[in-house]
Amino acid sequence: MLTLIARGLPNQQVAARLFLSINSVKTYVRTAYRKIGVESRSEAVGWAIRHGFGSEEPGTSEVVRHQGLEPRTR
């Protein structure tokens, strides 16, 4: 989830990419904000970039990582 947000995708495109409803995406995004201690999408993007999210090629790893918020391995 954070990878897609860091790439600038809006909630609707995140939902389509992950085969989720828009409401599920909104819930996951709010949960991610709480877990990483941010209040806005721009803060979340900054956090994600600083922690190694957002530069990996699209694939299924976003689906696996979005709930645990683990950064990708370098």
XYZ file of N, CA and C in Angstrom:
222
model
N 0.828 -1.182 0.000
C 0.000 0.000 0.000
C 0.872 1.245 0.000
N 1.845 1.317 0.916
C 2.713 2.494 0.974
C 3.551 2.659 -0.289
N 3.930 1.559 -0.898
C 4.692 1.645 -2.146
C 3.878 2.364 -3.209
N 2.620 2.007 -3.326
C 1.767 2.621 -4.345
C 1.474 4.079 -4.027
N 1.281 4.381 -2.757
C 1.059 5.766 -2.349
C 2.303 6.599 -2.652
N 3.478 6.041 -2.348
C 4.731 6.767 -2.598
C 4.952 7.022 -4.081
N 4.395 6.169 -4.929
C 4.496 6.373 -6.379
C 3.484 7.382 -6.886
N 2.623 7.878 -5.993
C 1.682 8.913 -6.378
C 0.333 8.423 -6.861
N 0.044 7.133 -6.708
C -1.245 6.626 -7.165
C -2.360 7.081 -6.234
N -3.466 7.543 -6.791
C -4.625 7.887 -5.964
C -5.320 6.614 -5.468
N -6.166 6.763 -4.459
C -6.845 5.608 -3.856
C -7.553 4.734 -4.885
N -8.199 5.345 -5.867
C -8.937 4.575 -6.868
C -8.003 3.649 -7.649
N -6.838 4.138 -8.017
C -5.887 3.302 -8.751
C -5.259 2.239 -7.850
N -5.030 2.576 -6.581
C -4.537 1.577 -5.627
C -5.562 0.454 -5.508
N -6.824 0.808 -5.389
C -7.895 -0.189 -5.275
C -7.919 -1.096 -6.496
N -7.816 -0.519 -7.674
C -7.842 -1.315 -8.902
C -6.628 -2.232 -8.986
N -5.458 -1.714 -8.641
C -4.226 -2.500 -8.726
C -4.240 -3.676 -7.753
N -4.809 -3.457 -6.544
C -4.783 -4.496 -5.509
C -6.084 -5.301 -5.428
N -7.015 -5.006 -6.343
C -8.305 -5.709 -6.369
C -9.041 -5.574 -5.037
N -9.095 -4.339 -4.541
C -9.782 -4.023 -3.298
C -10.845 -2.975 -3.575
N -11.796 -2.864 -2.654
C -12.772 -1.782 -2.775
C -12.107 -0.479 -2.347
N -12.649 0.629 -2.813
C -12.115 1.936 -2.444
C -12.194 2.131 -0.936
N -13.257 1.627 -0.307
C -13.392 1.762 1.151
C -12.324 0.965 1.885
N -11.964 -0.211 1.377
C -10.879 -0.983 1.988
C -9.567 -0.224 1.894
N -9.310 0.377 0.746
C -8.083 1.150 0.572
C -8.049 2.303 1.560
N -9.141 3.028 1.692
C -9.186 4.151 2.633
C -8.906 3.681 4.057
N -9.456 2.546 4.428
C -9.220 1.990 5.761
C -7.756 1.619 5.943
N -7.175 0.937 4.953
C -5.763 0.562 5.032
C -4.862 1.788 5.092
N -5.195 2.814 4.326
C -4.387 4.039 4.321
C -4.444 4.705 5.692
N -5.628 4.828 6.266
C -5.746 5.428 7.606
C -4.962 4.624 8.643
N -5.043 3.290 8.545
C -4.297 2.429 9.467
C -2.793 2.622 9.290
N -2.350 2.707 8.049
C -0.926 2.925 7.779
C -0.479 4.272 8.354
N -1.274 5.315 8.177
C -0.937 6.629 8.725
C -0.723 6.529 10.231
N -1.639 5.848 10.917
C -1.509 5.700 12.376
C -0.242 4.934 12.742
N 0.033 3.852 12.017
C 1.193 3.018 12.336
C 2.516 3.752 12.143
N 2.582 4.613 11.146
C 3.847 5.300 10.871
C 3.884 6.703 11.471
N 2.803 7.118 12.100
C 2.778 8.390 12.814
C 2.698 9.619 11.944
N 1.903 9.557 10.871
C 1.710 10.727 10.007
C 0.232 11.069 9.929
N -0.048 12.272 9.422
C -1.435 12.724 9.339
C -1.893 13.046 7.927
N -0.973 13.038 6.967
C -1.366 13.392 5.604
C -0.685 12.482 4.597
N -1.212 12.499 3.388
C -0.639 11.687 2.318
C 0.781 12.139 1.994
N 1.011 13.448 1.981
C 2.361 13.933 1.680
C 3.355 13.502 2.751
N 2.955 13.517 4.015
C 3.828 13.009 5.078
C 4.087 11.518 4.896
N 3.058 10.778 4.496
C 3.209 9.341 4.278
C 4.167 9.060 3.125
N 4.088 9.854 2.066
C 5.002 9.688 0.933
C 6.438 9.938 1.384
N 6.655 11.000 2.136
C 7.995 11.291 2.648
C 8.514 10.165 3.516
N 7.674 9.667 4.417
C 8.064 8.555 5.289
C 8.412 7.327 4.456
N 7.560 7.018 3.495
C 7.766 5.825 2.661
C 9.076 5.909 1.888
N 9.380 7.051 1.334
C 10.620 7.210 0.571
C 11.831 7.074 1.486
N 11.770 7.709 2.659
C 12.881 7.608 3.615
C 13.113 6.182 4.089
N 12.064 5.357 4.077
C 12.160 3.989 4.578
C 12.222 2.938 3.467
N 12.504 3.363 2.251
C 12.769 2.416 1.173
C 11.572 1.919 0.391
N 10.436 2.572 0.522
C 9.263 2.198 -0.261
C 9.214 3.045 -1.528
N 8.563 2.517 -2.552
C 8.247 3.342 -3.702
C 9.119 3.188 -4.920
N 10.282 2.569 -4.808
C 11.145 2.492 -5.978
C 11.146 1.122 -6.640
N 10.549 0.137 -6.023
C 10.494 -1.218 -6.572
C 9.507 -1.285 -7.727
N 9.792 -2.135 -8.699
C 8.885 -2.304 -9.827
C 7.556 -2.891 -9.346
N 6.455 -2.552 -10.036
C 5.147 -3.081 -9.647
C 5.139 -4.602 -9.664
N 4.385 -5.148 -8.757
C 4.262 -6.602 -8.679
C 3.392 -6.985 -7.504
N 3.461 -8.210 -7.114
C 2.611 -8.689 -6.030
C 3.170 -8.352 -4.665
N 4.408 -7.893 -4.566
C 4.994 -7.610 -3.260
C 4.218 -6.532 -2.509
N 3.573 -5.596 -3.230
C 2.792 -4.571 -2.542
C 1.653 -5.200 -1.746
N 1.053 -6.238 -2.292
C -0.072 -6.885 -1.626
C 0.405 -7.520 -0.333
N 1.545 -8.148 -0.364
C 2.075 -8.837 0.807
C 2.522 -7.840 1.864
N 3.204 -6.763 1.450
C 3.778 -5.829 2.408
C 2.785 -4.858 3.022
N 1.696 -4.543 2.368
C 0.889 -3.404 2.788
C 0.371 -3.509 4.206
N 0.141 -4.713 4.720
C -0.409 -4.816 6.075
C 0.670 -4.716 7.141
N 1.853 -5.249 6.899
C 2.883 -5.235 7.919
C 3.799 -4.032 7.895
N 3.764 -3.270 6.803
C 4.557 -2.077 6.637
C 6.060 -2.339 6.677
N 6.483 -3.541 6.242
C 7.914 -3.830 6.205
C 8.530 -3.142 5.002
N 9.677 -2.484 5.191
C 10.359 -1.914 4.027
C 10.971 -3.003 3.196
N 11.183 -2.709 1.915
C 11.778 -3.709 1.048
C 13.238 -3.910 1.405
N 13.780 -5.059 1.129
C 15.178 -5.379 1.395
C 16.039 -4.783 0.308
N 17.139 -4.192 0.676
C 18.022 -3.570 -0.312
C 19.101 -4.514 -0.715
